[in-house]
Short mmCIF file of C-alpha atoms and ligand atoms in Angstrom, two decimals:
data_model
loop_
_atom_site.label_atom_id
_atom_site.label_comp_id
_atom_site.label_asym_id
_atom_site.label_seq_id
_atom_site.Cartn_x
_atom_site.Cartn_y
_atom_site.Cartn_z
CA MET A 13 8.33 -3.63 -4.12
CA ASN A 14 12.02 -3.56 -4.96
CA TYR A 15 14.10 -6.50 -4.02
CA GLY A 16 17.33 -5.89 -2.23
CA ILE A 17 20.04 -7.89 -3.86
CA VAL A 18 23.69 -7.13 -3.36
CA SER A 19 26.37 -8.92 -5.29
CA GLN A 20 29.13 -10.85 -3.63
CA GLU A 21 31.65 -8.34 -4.94
CA GLN A 22 29.77 -5.36 -3.49
CA LEU A 23 29.41 -7.05 -0.12
CA GLU A 24 33.10 -7.87 -0.02
CA GLN A 25 33.96 -4.25 -0.79
CA ILE A 26 31.60 -3.02 1.90
CA ASP A 27 32.94 -5.51 4.45
CA ALA A 28 36.48 -4.37 3.70
CA ILE A 29 35.53 -0.72 4.27
CA LEU A 30 33.82 -1.52 7.56
CA SER A 31 36.81 -3.53 8.78
CA ASP A 32 39.37 -0.97 7.66
CA LYS A 33 37.62 2.19 8.74
CA LEU A 34 35.71 1.15 11.84
CA ILE A 35 36.65 -2.20 13.34
CA LYS A 36 40.38 -1.44 13.14
CA LEU A 37 39.79 1.81 15.02
CA GLY A 38 38.30 -0.09 17.92
CA VAL A 39 34.59 -0.16 17.09
CA ASP A 40 33.18 -3.37 18.60
CA CYS A 41 30.54 -4.16 16.03
CA VAL A 42 29.09 -2.58 12.86
CA ILE A 43 25.85 -3.63 11.24
CA ILE A 44 24.18 -2.42 8.07
CA ILE A 45 20.44 -3.05 8.02
CA ASP A 46 17.54 -1.99 5.84
CA MET A 47 14.47 -0.19 7.15
CA ALA A 48 12.50 -3.45 7.18
CA GLY A 49 14.91 -4.86 9.75
CA ASN A 50 16.91 -7.14 7.44
CA ILE A 51 20.64 -7.48 7.91
CA ILE A 52 22.77 -6.52 4.93
CA THR A 53 26.06 -7.24 6.64
CA ALA A 54 27.57 -7.40 10.11
CA LYS A 55 31.21 -7.12 11.19
CA ASP A 56 32.65 -7.38 14.67
CA ASN A 57 35.99 -7.52 16.43
CA GLY A 58 35.56 -11.21 17.17
CA GLU A 59 34.96 -10.68 20.87
CA ASN A 60 31.31 -9.76 20.92
CA LYS A 61 28.53 -12.17 20.22
CA TYR A 62 25.47 -10.04 19.74
CA ASP A 63 22.24 -11.60 18.55
CA VAL A 64 22.36 -9.56 15.36
CA TYR A 65 18.97 -10.60 13.98
CA SER A 66 17.03 -9.45 17.04
CA PHE A 67 19.24 -6.40 17.19
CA ALA A 68 18.39 -5.49 13.58
CA ALA A 69 14.65 -5.83 14.19
CA LEU A 70 14.82 -3.60 17.26
CA ALA A 71 17.14 -1.07 15.64
CA ALA A 72 14.89 -0.68 12.59
CA GLY A 73 11.91 -0.19 14.92
CA ASN A 74 13.79 2.33 17.01
CA PHE A 75 14.94 4.31 14.01
CA ALA A 76 11.49 4.29 12.42
CA THR A 77 9.90 5.48 15.67
CA VAL A 78 12.29 8.39 16.09
CA ASP A 79 11.88 9.29 12.43
CA ALA A 80 8.09 9.34 12.77
CA MET A 81 8.40 11.54 15.88
CA ALA A 82 10.64 13.96 13.97
CA LYS A 83 7.99 14.32 11.27
CA LEU A 84 5.33 14.94 13.93
CA VAL A 85 7.21 17.94 15.28
CA GLY A 86 7.92 19.23 11.79
CA GLU A 87 11.53 18.11 11.40
CA GLN A 88 12.77 16.46 8.24
CA GLU A 89 14.77 14.10 10.47
CA PHE A 90 16.84 14.06 13.65
CA SER A 91 20.36 13.88 12.36
CA LEU A 92 22.05 12.48 15.45
CA LEU A 93 20.84 9.22 16.93
CA PHE A 94 23.03 8.05 19.72
CA HIS A 95 22.50 5.91 22.83
CA LYS A 96 25.07 6.24 25.58
CA GLY A 97 25.72 3.61 28.22
CA LYS A 98 28.31 3.06 30.93
CA ASP A 99 30.49 0.70 28.90
CA SER A 100 28.96 0.66 25.47
CA ASN A 101 27.33 3.07 23.09
CA ILE A 102 25.27 2.74 19.95
CA HIS A 103 25.36 5.17 17.06
CA PHE A 104 22.87 5.18 14.15
CA SER A 105 23.50 6.76 10.80
CA LYS A 106 21.36 6.84 7.70
CA ILE A 107 23.12 5.73 4.50
CA ASP A 108 20.11 6.44 2.28
CA ASP A 109 16.32 6.07 2.44
CA GLU A 110 16.60 2.30 2.74
CA LEU A 111 19.80 1.64 4.69
CA LEU A 112 21.16 2.29 8.16
CA LEU A 113 24.64 1.92 9.56
CA ILE A 114 24.84 1.05 13.24
CA SER A 115 28.06 1.15 15.24
CA MET A 116 28.57 -0.21 18.73
CA PHE A 117 31.60 1.05 20.55
CA GLY A 118 33.09 1.27 24.03
CA ARG A 119 34.69 3.92 26.20
CA ASP A 120 37.99 4.25 24.35
CA ILE A 121 36.49 6.00 21.32
CA SER A 122 34.96 9.46 21.39
CA LEU A 123 31.68 10.20 19.67
CA GLY A 124 33.27 12.94 17.57
CA PHE A 125 35.98 10.65 16.29
CA LEU A 126 33.46 7.93 15.50
CA ARG A 127 31.21 10.34 13.62
CA LEU A 128 34.05 11.57 11.44
CA ASN A 129 34.86 8.03 10.42
CA VAL A 130 31.25 7.05 9.91
CA VAL A 131 30.77 9.97 7.51
CA ASP A 132 33.75 8.76 5.55
CA VAL A 133 32.50 5.15 5.48
CA ILE A 134 29.03 6.17 4.33
CA GLU A 135 30.48 8.23 1.50
CA LYS A 136 32.44 5.20 0.31
CA ILE A 137 29.47 2.84 0.61
CA ARG A 138 27.26 5.21 -1.37
CA ASN A 139 29.84 5.13 -4.14
CA ILE A 140 29.68 1.35 -4.30
CA TRP A 141 25.89 1.46 -4.24
CA ASP A 142 25.66 4.01 -7.04
CA LYS A 143 27.67 1.78 -9.32
CA LYS A 144 25.03 -0.92 -8.94
CA MET B 8 11.37 -6.27 0.93
CA SER B 9 13.15 -9.52 1.36
CA PHE B 10 16.87 -9.20 1.47
CA ILE B 11 19.04 -11.53 -0.54
CA ASN B 12 22.70 -11.89 0.31
CA LEU B 13 24.49 -13.47 -2.64
CA LYS B 14 27.78 -13.75 -0.76
CA ASP B 15 26.58 -15.83 2.17
CA LYS B 16 23.57 -17.18 0.23
CA VAL B 17 21.01 -16.04 2.77
CA VAL B 18 17.46 -14.88 2.04
CA GLN B 19 15.59 -12.98 4.76
CA VAL B 20 11.81 -13.06 4.47
CA LYS B 21 9.56 -10.82 6.58
CA VAL B 22 6.23 -12.30 7.63
CA VAL B 23 3.80 -10.20 9.70
CA TYR B 24 0.88 -11.47 11.80
CA TYR B 25 -1.81 -8.80 11.57
CA GLY B 26 -5.28 -8.57 13.11
CA PRO B 27 -7.48 -6.84 15.71
CA GLY B 28 -6.54 -6.49 19.38
CA ARG B 29 -6.47 -9.73 21.39
CA CYS B 30 -7.15 -11.95 18.36
CA GLY B 31 -4.17 -14.16 19.22
CA LYS B 32 -1.20 -12.95 17.13
CA THR B 33 1.30 -13.10 19.98
CA THR B 34 -0.10 -16.50 21.03
CA ASN B 35 0.70 -17.84 17.52
CA LEU B 36 4.34 -16.79 17.86
CA GLU B 37 4.58 -18.13 21.41
CA TYR B 38 3.34 -21.50 20.23
CA ILE B 39 5.85 -21.55 17.36
CA ASN B 40 8.61 -20.52 19.75
CA ARG B 41 7.76 -23.39 22.13
CA THR B 42 7.26 -26.03 19.46
CA TYR B 43 10.11 -25.47 17.03
CA ARG B 44 13.07 -24.91 19.35
CA LYS B 45 15.51 -26.48 16.89
CA GLN B 46 14.72 -23.98 14.16
CA ILE B 47 14.88 -20.95 16.39
CA VAL B 48 18.32 -19.58 17.01
CA SER B 49 17.58 -16.73 19.37
CA GLU B 50 15.13 -15.50 21.95
CA MET B 51 11.72 -14.17 21.02
CA VAL B 52 11.67 -10.40 21.47
CA SER B 53 8.40 -8.92 22.78
CA LEU B 54 7.84 -5.21 23.20
CA LYS B 55 4.73 -5.18 25.35
CA THR B 56 2.87 -3.29 28.04
CA HIS B 57 2.52 -4.48 31.63
CA GLY B 58 -0.80 -5.99 30.71
CA ASP B 59 0.86 -8.22 28.10
CA ARG B 60 -0.58 -6.34 25.17
CA THR B 61 1.81 -5.86 22.27
CA LEU B 62 3.13 -2.30 22.31
CA PHE B 63 5.31 -2.32 19.20
CA PHE B 64 5.93 -5.85 17.93
CA ASP B 65 6.97 -9.39 18.74
CA PHE B 66 9.89 -10.74 16.77
CA LEU B 67 10.87 -14.37 16.22
CA PRO B 68 13.53 -15.45 13.72
CA PHE B 69 12.77 -18.87 12.24
CA ASP B 70 15.25 -20.96 10.23
CA MET B 71 13.69 -22.74 7.27
CA GLY B 72 16.81 -24.56 6.15
CA LYS B 73 17.99 -24.46 2.55
CA ILE B 74 16.08 -24.02 -0.70
CA LYS B 75 18.17 -24.32 -3.86
CA GLY B 76 21.33 -23.69 -1.90
CA TYR B 77 20.00 -20.58 -0.17
CA ASP B 78 19.55 -20.37 3.59
CA ILE B 79 16.00 -19.14 4.19
CA LYS B 80 15.56 -17.06 7.32
CA ILE B 81 11.96 -16.24 8.12
CA GLN B 82 11.54 -13.17 10.34
CA LEU B 83 8.18 -13.44 12.10
CA TYR B 84 6.61 -10.25 13.45
CA THR B 85 3.30 -9.36 15.07
CA VAL B 86 1.73 -5.91 15.08
CA PRO B 87 -0.02 -4.34 18.07
CA GLY B 88 -3.74 -4.84 17.49
CA GLN B 89 -5.17 -2.08 19.65
CA VAL B 90 -6.91 0.61 17.60
CA LYS B 91 -4.76 3.45 18.96
CA TYR B 92 -1.51 1.91 17.72
CA ASN B 93 -1.96 2.28 13.98
CA ALA B 94 1.16 4.41 13.57
CA THR B 95 3.33 1.62 14.95
CA ARG B 96 1.38 -1.03 13.04
CA LYS B 97 2.33 0.76 9.86
CA LEU B 98 6.01 0.85 10.82
CA VAL B 99 6.05 -2.91 11.32
CA LEU B 100 4.55 -3.45 7.86
CA ARG B 101 7.46 -1.76 6.16
CA GLY B 102 9.07 -4.16 3.70
CA VAL B 103 6.67 -7.03 4.47
CA ASP B 104 6.84 -10.11 2.21
CA GLY B 105 3.86 -12.07 3.52
CA ILE B 106 0.95 -11.54 5.92
CA VAL B 107 -1.12 -13.79 8.14
CA PHE B 108 -4.42 -12.08 8.94
CA VAL B 109 -5.55 -13.46 12.29
CA ALA B 110 -9.29 -12.99 12.75
CA ASP B 111 -11.00 -13.52 16.08
CA ALA B 112 -13.77 -16.06 15.51
CA MET B 113 -15.76 -14.89 18.54
CA GLU B 114 -19.15 -13.62 17.43
CA LYS B 115 -18.78 -10.30 19.23
CA GLN B 116 -15.55 -9.53 17.33
CA ARG B 117 -17.14 -9.64 13.89
CA GLU B 118 -17.00 -5.87 13.24
CA LYS B 119 -13.46 -5.54 14.59
CA ASN B 120 -12.11 -8.13 12.17
CA ILE B 121 -13.61 -6.28 9.22
CA ARG B 122 -12.32 -2.92 10.40
CA SER B 123 -8.84 -4.30 10.96
CA LEU B 124 -8.71 -5.87 7.50
CA ASN B 125 -9.82 -2.60 5.91
CA GLN B 126 -7.09 -0.78 7.74
CA LEU B 127 -4.53 -3.34 6.59
CA HIS B 128 -5.62 -2.56 3.03
CA GLU B 129 -5.04 1.18 3.61
CA ASN B 130 -1.76 0.68 5.42
CA LEU B 131 -0.38 -1.42 2.57
CA GLN B 132 -1.44 1.24 0.09
CA SER B 133 0.66 3.78 1.95
CA TYR B 134 3.65 1.61 0.97
CA LYS B 135 2.32 1.27 -2.61
CA GLU B 136 1.70 -2.39 -1.89
CA SER B 137 -1.64 -4.10 -2.50
CA ILE B 138 -3.58 -6.49 -0.32
CA PHE B 139 -4.63 -8.24 -3.55
CA ARG B 140 -1.05 -8.92 -4.58
CA ILE B 141 0.86 -9.62 -1.40
CA PRO B 142 1.03 -13.23 -0.17
CA LEU B 143 -1.73 -13.51 2.43
CA VAL B 144 -3.23 -16.27 4.55
CA MET B 145 -6.39 -16.02 6.69
CA GLN B 146 -6.51 -17.62 10.11
CA TYR B 147 -9.84 -17.90 11.93
CA ASN B 148 -8.60 -18.22 15.47
CA LYS B 149 -10.08 -19.39 18.79
CA VAL B 150 -12.30 -22.14 17.36
CA ASP B 151 -11.65 -24.07 20.60
CA LEU B 152 -14.08 -21.71 22.36
CA LYS B 153 -17.02 -23.47 20.72
CA GLU B 154 -16.51 -26.38 23.12
CA HIS B 155 -16.84 -23.98 26.02
CA GLY B 156 -20.21 -22.76 24.82
CA ILE B 157 -18.94 -19.37 23.63
CA PRO B 158 -20.67 -18.18 20.43
CA ILE B 159 -18.34 -18.53 17.44
CA LEU B 160 -18.83 -17.22 13.92
CA PRO B 161 -19.28 -20.04 11.40
CA THR B 162 -16.39 -20.22 8.94
CA SER B 163 -18.81 -19.48 6.09
CA VAL B 164 -19.62 -16.13 7.71
CA LEU B 165 -15.96 -15.28 8.26
CA GLN B 166 -15.19 -16.27 4.69
CA ASN B 167 -17.97 -14.06 3.45
CA ASP B 168 -16.92 -11.10 5.62
CA LEU B 169 -13.18 -11.26 5.02
CA ASN B 170 -12.26 -13.50 2.14
CA SER B 171 -14.98 -13.22 -0.50
CA ARG B 172 -12.91 -10.93 -2.72
CA LEU B 173 -9.39 -11.85 -1.63
CA LYS B 174 -9.91 -15.60 -2.01
CA VAL B 175 -6.69 -16.50 -0.18
CA PRO B 176 -5.97 -19.76 1.68
CA TYR B 177 -7.62 -19.94 5.11
CA PHE B 178 -7.44 -22.05 8.25
CA GLU B 179 -9.61 -22.49 11.29
CA ALA B 180 -7.19 -22.47 14.19
CA SER B 181 -6.62 -22.36 17.90
CA ALA B 182 -3.38 -20.61 18.72
CA ILE B 183 -3.68 -21.59 22.34
CA THR B 184 -3.83 -25.35 21.65
CA GLY B 185 -1.67 -25.07 18.53
CA TYR B 186 -4.36 -26.39 16.18
CA ASN B 187 -3.41 -25.33 12.63
CA VAL B 188 -0.75 -22.88 13.83
CA ALA B 189 1.93 -24.83 11.93
CA ALA B 190 -0.33 -25.24 8.88
CA THR B 191 -0.85 -21.47 8.76
CA LEU B 192 2.88 -20.84 9.09
CA LYS B 193 3.82 -23.36 6.40
CA LYS B 194 1.32 -21.89 3.99
CA ILE B 195 2.49 -18.29 4.40
CA ILE B 196 6.15 -19.30 4.14
CA SER B 197 5.59 -21.21 0.91
CA SER B 198 3.46 -18.40 -0.61
CA SER B 199 6.08 -15.80 0.33
CA VAL B 200 9.03 -17.79 -0.95
CA ILE B 201 7.25 -18.55 -4.24
CA SER B 202 6.40 -14.89 -4.68
CA ILE B 203 10.01 -13.85 -4.08
CA GLN B 204 11.25 -16.46 -6.54
CA LYS B 205 8.83 -15.14 -9.17
CA LYS B 206 10.02 -11.57 -8.71
CA LEU B 207 13.61 -12.70 -9.08
CA LEU B 208 13.07 -14.47 -12.39
N1 GTP C 308 -9.50 -19.71 23.85
C1 GTP C 308 -8.53 -19.17 23.14
N2 GTP C 308 -7.90 -18.06 23.58
C2 GTP C 308 -6.90 -17.54 22.83
C3 GTP C 308 -6.51 -18.10 21.60
N3 GTP C 308 -5.53 -17.37 21.08
C4 GTP C 308 -5.28 -16.38 21.95
N4 GTP C 308 -6.11 -16.48 23.03
C5 GTP C 308 -6.16 -15.61 24.20
O1 GTP C 308 -6.51 -14.30 23.80
C6 GTP C 308 -5.83 -13.32 24.57
C7 GTP C 308 -5.06 -12.38 23.65
O2 GTP C 308 -4.06 -13.11 22.96
P1 GTP C 308 -2.77 -12.40 22.35
O3 GTP C 308 -2.01 -13.44 21.59
O4 GTP C 308 -2.04 -11.63 23.38
O5 GTP C 308 -3.47 -11.40 21.36
P2 GTP C 308 -2.80 -10.34 20.37
O6 GTP C 308 -3.48 -10.49 19.08
O7 GTP C 308 -1.33 -10.49 20.38
O8 GTP C 308 -3.23 -8.96 21.05
P3 GTP C 308 -2.55 -7.49 20.90
O9 GTP C 308 -1.10 -7.67 21.20
O10 GTP C 308 -3.21 -6.59 21.84
O11 GTP C 308 -2.79 -7.09 19.49
C8 GTP C 308 -4.90 -14.09 25.50
O12 GTP C 308 -5.54 -14.19 26.75
C9 GTP C 308 -4.78 -15.45 24.85
O13 GTP C 308 -4.55 -16.48 25.79
C10 GTP C 308 -7.22 -19.28 21.15
O14 GTP C 308 -6.95 -19.87 20.10
N5 GTP C 308 -8.21 -19.75 21.96
MG1 MG C 309 0.18 -9.22 20.78
#
């Protein structure tokens, strides 16, 4: 099995991207996890105190379940994974086969706007990863 | 796959309790959750049916403290043991670093233990992981039932059925009274951490 090790420099670059591109736009909390449910990094706006470890375990399970269902009905994957609530929403996005980016945001951001920015962020993170 | 964060010096280690339905996996985590409050930062998460059977997994994060300057966070999971849930069992095994195989020592569960262990072997293979290589500890659970006159498999029989080729550390235990629950946990944590250290060197 491959061991996930990220250097301090890479993590700092990733954290900066998440802050700049998502938290500053009003996203409440962003977490990058791997498919095993480990947390790679988490950033928030300082107001929310989510239990990120439990959240990561549940999110990885949720993503894996939906992915397995997609395969059962003959889809490669379901590209949009989004949970909508009254005051908060959760958006999942695959970075690569091992990593997921999860954004939690409130009513003042539209899904379309979030998705545009998430695509941009993922592109930038992949670049950092490829240099590894 | 354990995840190592060099910036914050945190290592996350995934340990999964595996075994047939009703063998006592969830009871192990409940005991740990009750007994080690200081090392547990958040609530235990249980995805279960109305009848208290595990539907997807239980999750309990356990803080080990520091080893060589690194914060060791043990993520404890259980799988659902019921036969029909193998697809979800497999999902929980993704990226596992260490496994506790909980066998039910009741005589009538003998076949189920063997079948469950065989399936664990297959499930690990689907992740290109091997039951012979991954850190593994055997737990022969429910030995307290002997006192209540319920027929229990002798440890020699369980060893022969389940551990004759694997030859991994084993414990007789009673998850409900807590007997050897901590010993099992300590053993799997140390095996997993040693194995991660080896892979890093
Ligand atoms: N006597 C006795 N009963 C036990 C012991 N461990 C678990 N039990 C009982 O066995 C039953 C099943 O225990 P669980 O911990 O829910 O079993 P599980 O392995 O999580 O079961 P699934 O979630 O269906 O896979 C419960 O009624 C427990 O109280 C034990 O050491 N001794
Ligand atoms: Mg259970």
